[in-house]
């Protein structure tokens, strides 16, 4: 089976090369025979990569340690659940997984557009095939997952214990679905530039692809934060690690694009800007891949075999040069037909929103690459830590939060005084009332607490603007159609899925801002050496160390578990069991934290150390409002689902556009 998997990769490479050539020749020569030939390419390509992937999964599940990859990332006693996830646990397997997703997306694009969009789809397929070819070249000639060990060992080295967590089973695929998904909007944007077909059609073709990719990237970031919170055992969920930043930057650029593209659709403006943003989003995904696979930056997220940096750097350079050249040569066609009418308008607020998002993105990018630059220039690697990011990004993020509230309620083109008064009085009143209510209760002794206080006030302002939009729409439908509140609200959202789905996403973002503000400024912790029966108090909780136990789970894993009674107001509310896990063949034990999570706060326990006399060092954190962050993520997921849900009216309009396009293209085929 391994030979079949390796052979399938070679066939896939040959097929993708043929696909590039045939699609180009078919498009340029308008040859129907080559179109018919090229139509089979996405199916063959996907089948080859799927066979190769199945071969690697089979080797992992059957403990075939003759493969170097299986030996390096699996072992006989590894849980089947984690054997499946070992597929993307190392560099070779993750590249194959990336290629599997890319060929799957390419196949879906092909099936979606088999009988439509004939002007741009062949060129979009050329771009997709070219990117697929790059990954297949790496898999065939540089990082082959089917590399054989001459004498197969009895057992494997095992998967890194830090990766043996259910969030690590979910987090990487989700992130890859987002990363790879942005290849599709990039391919259509490139196709539009190549064919000079630069109206809004490529944007409409890729709207759902962009939204779904954005959704997966957003959820991938949140799942990664949850993994860090539960597995890394340092009490937090985001450390501005270079690899975290690498996943965060394309999300920021994509968010900017999703907002500014609405201006192009409505006002026929910002064509160059939008084209640049969608191309930059893809560039940032490749930059993120370069960061994790170059070995230039140390992180718990980077791959052990970080040897592909130069390949990705070269690929990145080629993409940037081609994108820049295409945009510069198409500038006359990308000229906007309208201009901003007023500084006080929704268009302006969206533009500011873009600038703020890119400001956060640039600060994050600079902090990420600064260690590389400092080492190259001065020979000393200077690491940029969380204080830099917090000092720069927190105030910019607060401006972004304010714009989330301002944008949807300010008028298009030009806002009048009466418009501003009508839409802003109530949200401002709620914001000021929140400020007055919170002022006596929240400490304001340092900059972080001041920022959190202002963030809560802004959250109240933004949430009010969103709820007022729902209230006005629901009341209007109740008056017009004599419906109940529930019926009106449901119909309102259902008939304007894109608009109200976006509002729901904004509610999720507000919850995340509130959770970050609460957890960052008001968290407290204590670390203490306990003997059996010792207690400590923290933020109203009394924690008593009760016992230490050991469990030999299997031949390669032993668990040391501390039991801690947690009391509040004299009543036992929880029994915490943080533990340390010892793996055979691994030098360092792994901490497994235990968390009691409520809407108010998390009680977070870490077993840092223990001794033979059963004394133990326990770290205790009380982190307020962390659950709000995770819940905000699910609200974002729900809002995105509403936004991308099929709309019959939009489908009808699209079918009419397709008929016009096919009518134009059909004579050329004959």
XYZ file of C-alpha atoms in Angstrom:
670
model
C 0.000 0.000 0.000
C 2.907 2.368 0.729
C 4.224 1.915 -2.801
C 0.756 2.646 -4.160
C 0.566 5.805 -2.057
C 3.960 6.994 -3.282
C 3.117 6.126 -6.886
C -0.206 7.981 -6.578
C 1.690 11.105 -5.550
C 3.820 10.863 -8.708
C 0.731 10.410 -10.875
C -0.862 13.381 -9.105
C 2.144 15.558 -9.932
C 2.065 14.574 -13.605
C -1.699 15.163 -13.700
C -1.468 18.617 -12.128
C 1.255 19.620 -14.607
C -0.905 18.429 -17.472
C -3.858 20.291 -15.923
C -1.916 23.568 -15.895
C -0.965 23.211 -19.558
C -4.336 22.000 -20.815
C -6.349 24.671 -19.001
C -4.028 27.414 -20.298
C -4.150 26.134 -23.872
C -7.901 25.597 -23.715
C -8.504 29.111 -22.418
C -6.107 30.893 -24.758
C -6.995 28.871 -27.857
C -10.675 28.515 -26.956
C -10.369 24.794 -27.799
C -13.309 22.692 -26.740
C -11.340 19.412 -27.021
C -8.850 20.590 -24.418
C -11.693 21.816 -22.204
C -13.217 18.338 -22.319
C -9.850 16.801 -21.523
C -9.162 19.221 -18.681
C -12.571 18.526 -17.154
C -11.313 15.164 -15.920
C -8.173 16.534 -14.306
C -9.674 17.638 -10.940
C -11.261 14.184 -10.461
C -8.055 12.283 -11.265
C -5.962 14.632 -9.148
C -8.237 14.341 -6.140
C -8.398 10.546 -6.481
C -4.594 10.243 -6.581
C -4.087 12.422 -3.498
C -6.942 10.650 -1.697
C -5.333 7.241 -2.421
C -2.009 8.535 -1.151
C -3.665 9.902 1.996
C -5.502 6.628 2.573
C -2.189 4.778 2.281
C -0.597 6.956 4.947
C -3.603 6.634 7.265
C -3.499 2.844 6.813
C 0.198 2.798 7.707
C -0.513 4.830 10.869
C -3.427 2.652 11.947
C -1.583 -0.632 11.309
C 1.669 0.480 13.017
C 3.749 0.162 9.877
C 7.018 1.471 11.323
C 8.865 0.794 8.095
C 7.740 4.326 7.201
C 9.924 6.987 8.809
C 6.885 9.237 9.291
C 4.890 6.574 11.145
C 7.885 5.789 13.365
C 8.388 9.484 14.173
C 4.752 10.355 15.025
C 3.058 7.175 16.249
C 3.551 4.170 18.494
C 1.804 0.873 19.190
C 0.067 2.069 22.366
C -1.074 5.389 20.914
C -4.840 5.799 21.025
C -6.532 5.233 17.639
C -8.012 8.715 17.908
C -4.499 10.189 17.974
C -3.162 7.799 15.339
C -5.679 9.362 12.966
C -4.576 12.879 13.955
C -0.883 11.912 13.594
C -1.556 12.308 9.890
C -1.166 16.080 10.307
C 1.062 15.949 13.405
C 4.316 16.217 11.419
C 5.521 18.247 8.493
C 5.251 15.569 5.782
C 1.781 14.414 6.733
C 0.500 17.960 7.192
C 1.661 18.896 3.692
C -0.143 15.868 2.302
C -3.237 16.866 4.282
C -2.940 20.418 2.885
C -2.748 18.979 -0.644
C -5.758 16.747 0.010
C -7.808 19.776 1.069
C -6.561 21.833 -1.873
C -7.474 19.162 -4.427
C -10.853 18.710 -2.723
C -11.546 22.440 -2.952
C -10.384 22.442 -6.589
C -12.771 19.598 -7.354
C -15.677 21.444 -5.720
C -14.834 24.621 -7.679
C -14.772 22.581 -10.880
C -18.119 20.873 -10.160
C -19.734 24.178 -9.153
C -18.658 25.858 -12.378
C -18.783 23.065 -14.966
C -21.418 24.772 -17.052
C -20.944 28.388 -16.112
C -18.400 31.165 -15.662
C -16.469 29.837 -18.625
C -14.522 33.064 -19.046
C -12.660 33.045 -15.727
C -12.895 29.479 -14.398
C -10.177 27.977 -16.672
C -7.693 30.566 -15.432
C -8.811 30.061 -11.828
C -8.210 26.338 -12.310
C -4.749 27.097 -13.716
C -3.906 28.992 -10.521
C -5.272 26.179 -8.333
C -3.367 23.574 -10.345
C -0.148 25.606 -10.148
C -0.363 25.854 -6.364
C -1.185 22.144 -6.152
C 1.856 21.419 -8.324
C 4.102 23.308 -5.886
C 2.914 21.178 -2.962
C 3.188 17.968 -4.973
C 6.755 18.850 -5.973
C 7.607 19.180 -2.260
C 5.895 15.890 -1.438
C 7.606 13.994 -4.254
C 11.115 15.396 -4.084
C 11.741 17.055 -0.708
C 9.515 15.776 2.068
C 8.104 12.448 1.012
C 5.767 10.944 3.661
C 6.496 7.455 2.294
C 10.208 7.493 3.059
C 11.274 3.982 4.093
C 13.484 2.968 7.049
C 15.808 0.120 5.880
C 15.240 -1.937 9.046
C 11.797 -1.349 10.516
C 11.864 -0.715 14.325
C 9.596 -2.664 16.691
C 7.855 0.443 17.938
C 7.533 4.128 17.076
C 8.756 7.215 18.876
C 5.187 8.286 19.605
C 3.234 11.465 19.157
C 4.346 14.521 21.134
C 2.292 14.375 24.381
C 1.334 18.030 23.937
C -0.483 17.019 20.758
C -2.441 14.274 22.511
C -5.374 16.520 23.242
C -8.768 16.561 21.543
C -8.398 20.238 20.666
C -5.262 19.368 18.696
C -7.328 16.837 16.764
C -9.790 19.575 15.811
C -7.608 22.701 15.718
C -5.143 21.950 12.856
C -7.764 20.663 10.363
C -9.947 23.683 11.095
C -7.023 26.025 10.587
C -6.021 24.260 7.358
C -9.597 24.453 6.073
C -9.320 28.222 6.498
C -5.783 28.565 5.166
C -6.409 26.431 2.085
C -9.869 27.892 1.547
C -8.420 31.326 0.813
C -6.704 29.789 -2.215
C -10.061 29.837 -4.019
C -10.766 33.613 -3.757
C -7.106 34.178 -4.627
C -7.419 31.984 -7.734
C -10.548 33.806 -8.941
C -8.977 37.206 -8.259
C -5.932 36.208 -10.291
C -8.202 34.890 -13.048
C -10.075 38.209 -13.100
C -6.786 40.083 -13.411
C -5.503 37.796 -16.179
C -8.721 37.947 -18.206
C -9.265 41.675 -17.458
C -12.789 40.753 -16.415
C -12.665 43.071 -13.410
C -16.305 43.753 -12.665
C -17.926 42.376 -9.489
C -18.545 38.878 -10.853
C -15.397 37.336 -9.316
C -16.386 38.781 -5.951
C -19.852 37.236 -6.125
C -18.388 33.917 -7.247
C -16.130 33.765 -4.219
C -18.276 35.436 -1.549
C -19.221 32.195 0.211
C -15.768 30.730 -0.239
C -14.342 33.778 1.497
C -16.899 33.678 4.308
C -16.461 29.955 4.929
C -12.658 30.218 4.837
C -12.820 33.183 7.217
C -15.078 31.142 9.505
C -12.694 28.185 9.617
C -9.678 30.419 10.181
C -11.503 32.247 12.972
C -12.559 28.998 14.643
C -9.062 27.565 14.108
C -7.604 30.483 16.045
C -10.135 30.019 18.852
C -9.594 26.250 19.016
C -5.843 26.878 19.160
C -6.389 29.297 22.048
C -8.433 26.648 23.882
C -5.710 24.068 23.318
C -3.094 26.478 24.703
C -5.345 27.234 27.695
C -5.949 23.583 28.567
C -2.709 21.909 27.505
C 0.219 24.291 27.860
C -0.521 24.986 31.536
C 0.531 28.603 31.886
C -2.857 30.023 32.832
C -3.498 31.944 29.616
C -4.814 31.337 26.120
C -2.862 33.703 23.887
C 0.845 34.532 24.138
C 1.502 36.363 20.839
C 3.587 33.374 19.832
C 4.957 33.774 16.240
C 2.881 30.875 15.007
C -0.251 32.197 16.691
C 0.484 35.491 14.954
C 0.918 33.695 11.631
C -2.656 32.396 11.883
C -3.987 35.703 13.210
C -2.647 37.966 10.417
C -4.550 36.446 7.460
C -7.682 36.560 9.610
C -7.232 40.317 10.076
C -6.640 40.967 6.373
C -9.571 38.750 5.364
C -11.830 40.582 7.823
C -10.806 43.886 6.264
C -11.605 42.492 2.805
C -15.041 41.201 3.870
C -15.983 44.712 4.979
C -14.469 46.780 2.176
C -15.861 44.531 -0.554
C -19.347 45.682 0.458
C -18.382 49.192 -0.627
C -17.294 47.938 -4.035
C -20.549 46.055 -4.521
C -22.649 49.007 -3.452
C -20.657 52.008 -4.672
C -18.273 50.557 -7.284
C -15.290 51.884 -5.344
C -12.024 50.560 -3.890
C -11.355 47.986 -6.616
C -7.577 48.162 -6.249
C -7.868 48.030 -2.481
C -10.104 44.957 -2.503
C -8.008 43.168 -5.073
C -4.900 43.863 -2.991
C -6.570 42.623 0.196
C -7.704 39.297 -1.231
C -4.258 38.686 -2.709
C -2.582 39.753 0.533
C -4.757 37.327 2.507
C -3.405 34.412 0.493
C 0.139 35.775 0.749
C -0.227 35.859 4.547
C -1.368 32.224 4.607
C 1.790 31.220 2.732
C 3.836 33.467 5.039
C 2.316 31.623 7.999
C 3.294 28.324 6.423
C 6.806 29.676 5.882
C 7.024 30.662 9.576
C 6.040 27.202 10.823
C 8.281 25.317 8.420
C 11.392 27.498 8.124
C 12.997 26.837 11.506
C 13.820 30.554 11.787
C 11.506 31.118 14.743
C 11.230 28.913 17.813
C 7.757 28.023 18.979
C 5.897 25.077 20.476
C 3.815 25.138 17.289
C 6.640 24.796 14.740
C 7.441 21.461 13.126
C 10.471 19.440 14.203
C 11.625 19.029 10.609
C 11.545 22.710 9.690
C 13.509 22.421 6.459
C 11.235 23.913 3.819
C 11.779 27.590 4.554
C 13.637 28.439 1.350
C 11.067 26.686 -0.845
C 8.209 28.629 0.733
C 10.224 31.850 0.700
C 10.830 31.431 -3.031
C 7.172 30.549 -3.626
C 6.145 33.600 -1.610
C 8.450 35.823 -3.658
C 7.054 34.530 -6.955
C 3.472 35.108 -5.812
C 4.199 38.661 -4.630
C 5.972 39.571 -7.892
C 3.173 38.169 -10.075
C 0.408 39.780 -8.006
C 2.148 43.156 -7.990
C 2.818 43.040 -11.737
C -0.778 42.102 -12.535
C -2.250 44.840 -10.359
C 0.082 47.487 -11.793
C -0.664 46.527 -15.394
C -4.450 46.464 -14.725
C -4.613 49.752 -12.822
C -6.586 51.595 -15.541
C -9.241 48.867 -15.433
C -9.398 48.954 -11.651
C -10.153 52.652 -11.487
C -13.133 53.437 -9.253
C -16.204 55.090 -10.739
C -17.172 56.904 -7.544
C -15.531 58.708 -4.649
C -16.271 59.106 -0.965
C -19.032 61.682 -0.545
C -18.355 62.519 3.069
C -16.089 61.821 5.993
C -19.234 61.074 7.991
C -20.579 58.097 6.076
C -20.722 54.323 6.319
C -18.157 54.034 3.535
C -15.696 56.073 5.611
C -16.321 53.978 8.714
C -15.617 50.802 6.710
C -12.446 52.380 5.359
C -11.318 53.266 8.908
C -12.214 49.738 9.939
C -9.870 48.483 7.198
C -7.057 50.782 8.286
C -7.413 49.708 11.906
C -7.424 46.005 11.023
C -4.367 46.429 8.829
C -2.724 48.502 11.582
C -3.106 45.579 13.991
C -1.925 43.251 11.242
C 1.185 45.326 10.532
C 2.104 45.629 14.223
C 1.723 41.867 14.580
C 3.754 41.256 11.416
C 6.540 43.570 12.600
C 6.703 41.932 16.015
C 6.803 38.502 14.369
C 9.626 39.174 11.917
C 11.670 41.485 14.178
C 13.665 38.585 15.727
C 14.619 37.453 12.206
C 15.638 40.982 11.156
C 17.589 41.650 14.368
C 19.508 38.400 13.970
C 20.256 39.110 10.306
C 21.416 42.695 10.955
C 23.065 42.535 14.388
C 23.647 38.827 14.862
C 21.460 38.846 17.992
C 17.929 37.463 18.029
C 15.752 39.945 19.958
C 12.403 38.417 20.840
C 9.344 40.665 20.951
C 7.074 39.710 23.827
C 3.441 40.292 24.793
C 4.105 43.806 26.280
C 4.888 45.150 22.781
C 1.764 43.635 21.216
C -0.458 44.691 24.104
C 0.880 48.244 24.104
C 0.292 48.662 20.367
C -2.675 46.453 19.563
C -4.935 46.971 22.595
C -5.708 50.682 21.926
C -6.085 49.999 18.190
C -8.388 47.099 19.010
C -10.570 49.410 21.109
C -10.930 51.754 18.126
C -11.934 48.722 16.066
C -14.555 47.797 18.663
C -16.017 51.316 18.519
C -16.179 51.143 14.710
C -18.116 47.862 14.930
C -20.837 49.875 16.640
C -20.596 52.982 14.457
C -20.416 51.374 10.998
C -23.809 49.665 10.764
C -25.880 52.630 11.958
C -24.258 55.551 10.170
C -25.852 56.459 6.822
C -24.431 55.593 3.422
C -22.951 58.470 1.365
C -23.415 61.323 3.871
C -24.696 61.272 7.445
C -26.797 64.260 8.503
C -26.964 65.686 12.007
C -30.488 64.334 12.421
C -29.289 60.878 11.330
C -26.455 60.936 13.854
C -28.742 62.154 16.620
C -31.419 59.598 15.827
C -29.073 56.604 15.719
C -26.469 57.423 18.354
C -28.349 58.926 21.303
C -29.558 55.629 22.774
C -26.293 53.669 22.352
C -24.290 56.572 23.767
C -26.677 56.851 26.695
C -26.303 53.134 27.462
C -22.518 53.414 27.129
C -22.365 56.373 29.555
C -24.727 54.634 31.972
C -22.474 51.537 31.879
C -19.471 53.733 32.595
C -21.224 55.262 35.607
C -22.411 51.887 36.957
C -19.036 50.147 36.607
C -16.916 53.040 37.901
C -17.424 52.362 41.647
C -16.813 48.618 41.291
C -13.861 48.241 38.944
C -10.321 49.081 40.085
C -8.581 51.642 37.857
C -5.059 51.555 39.227
C -3.108 50.862 36.059
C -3.287 51.161 32.268
C -4.562 47.596 31.771
C -7.503 48.158 34.119
C -8.310 51.474 32.428
C -8.338 49.746 29.045
C -10.626 47.004 30.371
C -13.002 49.559 31.866
C -13.240 51.432 28.551
C -13.666 48.145 26.689
C -16.681 47.224 28.827
C -18.185 50.653 28.104
C -17.593 50.215 24.360
C -19.054 46.698 24.492
C -22.254 48.133 25.988
C -22.344 50.826 23.275
C -21.809 48.357 20.421
C -24.214 45.743 21.778
C -26.913 48.426 22.073
C -26.456 49.523 18.453
C -26.832 45.916 17.282
C -29.858 45.156 19.445
C -31.542 48.362 18.282
C -31.127 47.204 14.675
C -32.858 43.911 15.533
C -35.552 45.755 17.498
C -36.338 48.261 14.726
C -36.536 45.575 12.054
C -38.701 43.289 14.193
C -41.079 46.085 15.171
C -41.441 47.166 11.543
C -42.395 43.628 10.511
C -44.837 43.302 13.409
C -46.593 46.510 12.339
C -46.597 45.598 8.657
C -47.434 41.886 8.748
C -49.158 41.614 12.153
C -46.764 38.846 13.212
C -45.696 37.830 16.717
C -42.304 38.891 18.042
C -40.799 35.468 17.363
C -42.219 35.248 13.842
C -41.089 38.778 12.999
C -37.582 38.236 14.339
C -37.250 34.909 12.519
C -38.550 36.344 9.232
C -36.313 39.397 9.596
C -33.172 37.295 9.919
C -34.272 34.748 7.311
C -35.046 37.353 4.649
C -31.832 39.328 5.186
C -29.407 36.572 6.100
C -26.292 38.379 5.045
C -27.058 41.552 7.013
C -28.358 40.016 10.226
C -25.914 37.125 10.108
C -23.225 39.807 10.118
C -24.821 41.449 13.163
C -24.814 38.096 14.993
C -21.118 37.713 14.157
C -20.556 41.180 15.657
C -22.332 40.077 18.854
C -19.856 37.213 19.084
C -16.951 39.612 18.592
C -18.274 41.864 21.377
C -18.469 38.870 23.729
C -14.867 37.979 22.890
C -13.710 41.548 23.562
C -15.517 41.513 26.921
C -13.999 38.141 27.820
C -10.492 39.291 26.926
C -10.911 42.512 28.904
C -12.154 40.675 31.992
C -9.595 37.887 31.924
C -6.564 40.030 31.132
C -6.942 42.697 33.809
C -8.656 41.025 36.735
C -6.978 37.629 36.789
C -5.181 36.653 40.015
C -2.916 33.733 40.761
C -0.910 32.149 43.523
C 1.747 29.436 43.611
C 2.350 27.531 46.845
C 4.064 24.430 48.178
C 1.345 22.395 49.884
C 1.395 19.578 52.388
C -1.681 17.394 52.811
C -4.372 19.536 54.471
C -2.822 22.921 53.629
C -5.114 25.619 52.270
C -4.849 28.884 50.384
C -7.389 31.626 49.674
C -7.803 33.467 46.398
C -10.602 35.805 45.243
C -13.144 34.380 47.678
C -12.199 30.733 47.108
C -10.551 28.480 49.678
C -8.502 25.655 48.167
C -7.407 22.688 50.281
C -4.825 20.140 49.141
C -6.279 16.727 50.060
C -4.226 13.929 48.486
C -1.865 12.766 45.743
C -2.480 9.592 43.755
C -0.809 7.677 40.910
C -2.348 5.735 38.042
C -0.389 3.569 35.593
C -2.634 3.953 32.595
C -0.622 1.751 30.250
C 2.931 0.558 29.657
C 4.093 3.967 28.499
C 1.987 6.431 30.478
C 1.761 7.157 34.212
C -0.390 9.851 35.780
C 0.231 11.711 39.063
C -3.012 13.319 40.239
C -3.482 15.882 42.998
C -6.905 16.268 44.611
C -7.897 19.757 45.722
C -11.134 20.699 47.447
C -12.462 24.103 46.362
C -14.780 25.968 48.762
C -16.722 29.202 48.501
C -18.510 30.731 51.486
C -17.782 27.561 53.442
C -19.479 25.289 50.888
C -17.596 22.789 48.742
C -18.233 23.749 45.118
C -15.759 21.599 43.232
C -13.029 18.967 43.465
C -10.090 19.818 41.232
C -7.724 17.137 39.937
C -4.747 18.637 38.089
C -2.187 16.080 37.057
C 1.187 15.393 35.543
C 1.581 12.745 32.881
C 4.827 10.845 32.358
C 5.414 9.212 28.982
C 7.967 6.511 28.332
C 10.754 7.856 26.129
C 9.832 11.510 26.771
C 12.168 13.615 28.902
C 9.637 16.122 30.145
C 6.331 15.329 31.898
C 3.193 17.030 30.624
C 0.880 19.052 32.857
C -2.847 18.426 32.532
C -4.669 21.331 34.124
C -8.109 21.101 35.685
C -10.578 23.950 35.245
C -13.899 24.823 36.847
C -15.500 27.166 34.360
C -18.489 29.424 34.981
C -19.767 32.593 33.325
C -18.203 34.599 36.151
C -14.736 33.061 36.348
C -12.524 30.024 35.832
C -10.715 28.341 38.716
C -7.631 26.959 36.967
C -5.342 24.456 38.726
C -1.865 23.286 37.706
C 0.170 20.580 39.420
C 3.639 22.097 38.982
C 5.669 19.620 41.037
C 5.433 16.963 43.758
C 7.692 14.998 46.111
C 7.790 11.530 47.695
C 6.298 12.878 50.945
C 3.198 13.811 48.872
C 3.877 17.521 49.165
C 3.131 19.342 45.936
C 3.532 22.727 44.306
C 0.186 23.934 43.009
C -0.464 26.988 40.868
C -3.946 28.456 41.150
C -5.420 31.013 38.758
C -8.803 32.674 38.977
C -9.484 34.027 35.481
C -12.695 36.031 35.103
C -14.952 35.754 32.034
C -12.883 33.301 29.982
C -16.036 31.371 29.066
C -17.322 34.512 27.308
C -14.507 34.135 24.760
C -15.395 30.550 23.850
C -19.118 31.330 23.768
C -18.397 34.337 21.530
C -16.736 31.929 19.115
C -19.887 29.797 18.890
C -21.995 32.924 18.347
C -19.658 33.842 15.475
C -20.089 30.335 14.078
C -23.882 30.668 14.216
C -23.800 34.122 12.589
C -21.558 32.877 9.796
C -23.877 29.941 9.128
C -26.795 32.350 8.843
C -24.809 34.565 6.433
C -23.799 31.752 4.099
C -27.121 29.927 4.138
C -28.441 29.690 0.537
C -30.628 32.605 -0.469
C -33.244 31.872 -3.132
C -33.398 35.468 -4.371
C -29.634 35.651 -4.736
C -29.662 32.266 -6.493
C -32.266 33.543 -8.977
C -30.201 36.658 -9.710
C -27.100 34.526 -10.208
C -28.871 32.217 -12.652
C -29.971 35.230 -14.697
C -26.378 36.504 -14.807
C -25.178 33.052 -15.890
C -27.654 32.957 -18.770
C -26.350 36.288 -20.028
C -22.752 35.131 -19.700
C -23.372 31.844 -21.485
C -25.179 33.666 -24.263
C -22.053 35.760 -24.782
C -19.691 32.803 -24.660
C -21.622 30.189 -26.661
C -20.956 31.581 -30.194
C -17.203 31.450 -29.552
C -17.404 27.726 -28.840
C -19.084 27.067 -32.133
